[in-house]
Each structure stands twice: as C-alpha cells, then as structure tokens.
Amino acid sequence: MTNVAHMVYDLGLGGFRVLDKTNYNDDTKIGIVYLSIKSLQLLKRYFLICGYALIDKNARILYPIDVQKETIAVYEGTYNRFPDALKHGLAQYVINTRPSFLFTPFFIDWQFKMKRDCFTENGPLIKLSSDCLERAKILGKMLKYNCHLIEPANFGELCEFTGKAHEVYGLDIYEEDYSDNFKYLIDSLINGYHINMTKFEIEKVFFQICHLCIAQLEKDYV
C-alpha cells in the first residue's frame, strides 16, 4: 500500500497519484499536496507564513501556499523542496481524500486566472501580505519578530499576532481617531489580558488590525 505522505492530487487527472519526486516546477503536470490545518505549527518552524506565501527564513525564497479553514494546499514542486525532516514530520498531516474546495477564490485568481487586482480585492489579509512582500524592510522585521500573517485560530494567537504586529508595523494605538474602547482592546491584546471572545469576534478584530497595519504602511511608505 502506498504511503499517504507520498500521494498528491493531480489537477489534470482529477484524482490522486503517487508523488513525483522529480517534479520541482509543476510545469507539465500540476500536483497538489493537501495537509491538515494542524500542520501550520510545524510549517512555522521552518518558514515565515505571510498570508499566501511561505518564506524560507534563511534564503528568503518564496513559495505559494493556500491556507483554507481546515486544509492547506502546496504544490508538489514546493513539497519536494521541503527539508527531509519537515516532510517526515508532515507525514501525519497529509490528506489523501479530495477536499470540498480545492483552492480558495484568491488562490484561483492569483495562480490560475492571474488577475491583476487579486491582491487588492480579496480582503485585508491578502492586501497586507502583498504590501509586506513588496517592502524588504518590513519583511526583515517580520522575520526578526517571527510575525506570521495568518488568521488566528484562537484568542491566544490573536494576542500573539497583535503584540508582534505592534512591533513590526509601529502601530500608534493612542491616535485620537481611535475610539477609547478600541484603544483599550488593542492594549489588552498586546499585554495578553484575557477577554472572552467568540470565534467570529476574533476574526473581526484580526481583520480590523490588518486594516490598521495597511494604513500604517501607507503612511510610512508613501
């Protein structure tokens, strides 16, 4: 029986096949390795995740990644470039059943339709990621603080992101145009004070902070 860690979804075949270990470019045949969302913690040890990109922390090489609610999609060529130790650790997270959605709408627009406005029309996380990838100084600070740009799964991750975003983007949370309640919220997140928040509220606040970071970048890099 073939090890599931060596199975990929072939877009041309419309089904799974054995991993082609010689495929590094995905030019003639496009294979996708699907991973459980739980693999994020392991991927973070090797890469900086900037929205739709995996960034090698040493060489700063960028690889596409499609992070969905329950799964992560990476190209076969990208997977083949992973260190052996990482691939060994990822084996437990490989999915060999076709997911409900092969890709997010953004990933389709970016990788397959090549829409020029895909980075500005797919929400604040994508916009912020694009802005950061275009600015070497900010990218350097993200690497320094290990600041991953990815939607938090829980309150603790929201606090961690907010604290690092405060350092990386230089957010001035005391500006007069912020409401007092919002100042208190951001300050509480930076300092890790516990607040009971639903998953929807965590998502809402995360995107609000992304908007703040975008505005700060536009102010600092006109």
Short mmCIF file of C-alpha atoms in Angstrom, two decimals, residues 135-219:
data_model
loop_
_atom_site.label_atom_id
_atom_site.label_comp_id
_atom_site.label_asym_id
_atom_site.label_seq_id
_atom_site.Cartn_x
_atom_site.Cartn_y
_atom_site.Cartn_z
CA ARG A 135 8.84 46.01 1.34
CA ALA A 136 12.16 44.42 2.26
CA LYS A 137 12.46 46.41 5.50
CA ILE A 138 9.08 45.26 6.79
CA LEU A 139 9.75 41.70 5.68
CA GLY A 140 13.00 41.82 7.62
CA LYS A 141 11.16 42.94 10.75
CA MET A 142 8.59 40.19 10.30
CA LEU A 143 11.42 37.67 10.18
CA LYS A 144 13.08 39.26 13.22
CA TYR A 145 9.93 39.06 15.34
CA ASN A 146 8.72 35.81 13.75
CA CYS A 147 5.48 37.59 12.90
CA HIS A 148 3.31 35.26 10.83
CA LEU A 149 0.49 36.84 8.84
CA ILE A 150 -2.23 34.26 9.20
CA GLU A 151 -5.73 34.26 10.62
CA PRO A 152 -5.56 33.30 14.33
CA ALA A 153 -7.33 30.13 15.42
CA ASN A 154 -7.94 31.28 18.99
CA PHE A 155 -7.63 34.20 21.41
CA GLY A 156 -4.04 33.35 22.35
CA GLU A 157 -2.92 33.50 18.74
CA LEU A 158 -4.75 36.82 18.31
CA CYS A 159 -2.82 38.25 21.27
CA GLU A 160 0.47 36.93 19.89
CA PHE A 161 -0.18 38.44 16.47
CA THR A 162 -1.27 41.80 17.89
CA GLY A 163 1.83 42.10 20.05
CA LYS A 164 4.16 41.28 17.16
CA ALA A 165 2.24 43.49 14.72
CA HIS A 166 2.66 46.37 17.17
CA GLU A 167 6.44 45.90 16.96
CA VAL A 168 6.67 45.27 13.21
CA TYR A 169 4.33 47.97 11.92
CA GLY A 170 4.80 50.55 14.67
CA LEU A 171 1.09 50.90 15.36
CA ASP A 172 0.23 54.03 17.33
CA ILE A 173 -2.85 52.84 19.18
CA TYR A 174 -3.20 56.14 21.01
CA GLU A 175 -4.08 58.22 17.97
CA GLU A 176 -7.08 60.43 18.55
CA ASP A 177 -9.18 58.91 15.78
CA TYR A 178 -9.31 55.55 17.55
CA SER A 179 -12.25 55.05 19.89
CA ASP A 180 -11.46 54.61 23.57
CA ASN A 181 -12.94 51.11 23.51
CA PHE A 182 -10.74 50.10 20.59
CA LYS A 183 -7.63 51.54 22.26
CA TYR A 184 -8.44 49.50 25.35
CA LEU A 185 -9.00 46.36 23.28
CA ILE A 186 -5.71 46.60 21.38
CA ASP A 187 -3.79 47.47 24.54
CA SER A 188 -5.33 44.44 26.26
CA LEU A 189 -4.37 42.16 23.39
CA ILE A 190 -0.79 43.46 23.32
CA ASN A 191 -0.46 42.80 27.04
CA GLY A 192 -2.23 39.45 26.88
CA TYR A 193 -5.12 40.35 29.16
CA HIS A 194 -7.83 37.74 28.83
CA ILE A 195 -11.06 38.75 27.12
CA ASN A 196 -13.91 36.37 26.36
CA MET A 197 -14.28 36.48 22.59
CA THR A 198 -16.18 34.29 20.16
CA LYS A 199 -14.50 32.89 17.05
CA PHE A 200 -16.38 35.47 14.98
CA GLU A 201 -15.15 38.30 17.22
CA ILE A 202 -11.55 37.05 16.98
CA GLU A 203 -11.81 37.04 13.19
CA LYS A 204 -13.39 40.51 13.12
CA VAL A 205 -10.74 42.06 15.35
CA PHE A 206 -7.94 40.37 13.38
CA PHE A 207 -9.12 41.93 10.14
CA GLN A 208 -9.53 45.31 11.86
CA ILE A 209 -5.89 45.11 12.95
CA CYS A 210 -4.88 44.16 9.40
CA HIS A 211 -6.58 47.36 8.19
CA LEU A 212 -4.62 49.35 10.79
CA CYS A 213 -1.35 47.80 9.62
CA ILE A 214 -2.17 48.60 5.99
CA ALA A 215 -2.91 52.22 6.91
CA GLN A 216 0.36 52.45 8.86
CA LEU A 217 2.35 51.08 5.93
CA GLU A 218 0.73 53.55 3.57
CA LYS A 219 1.60 56.35 5.97
#
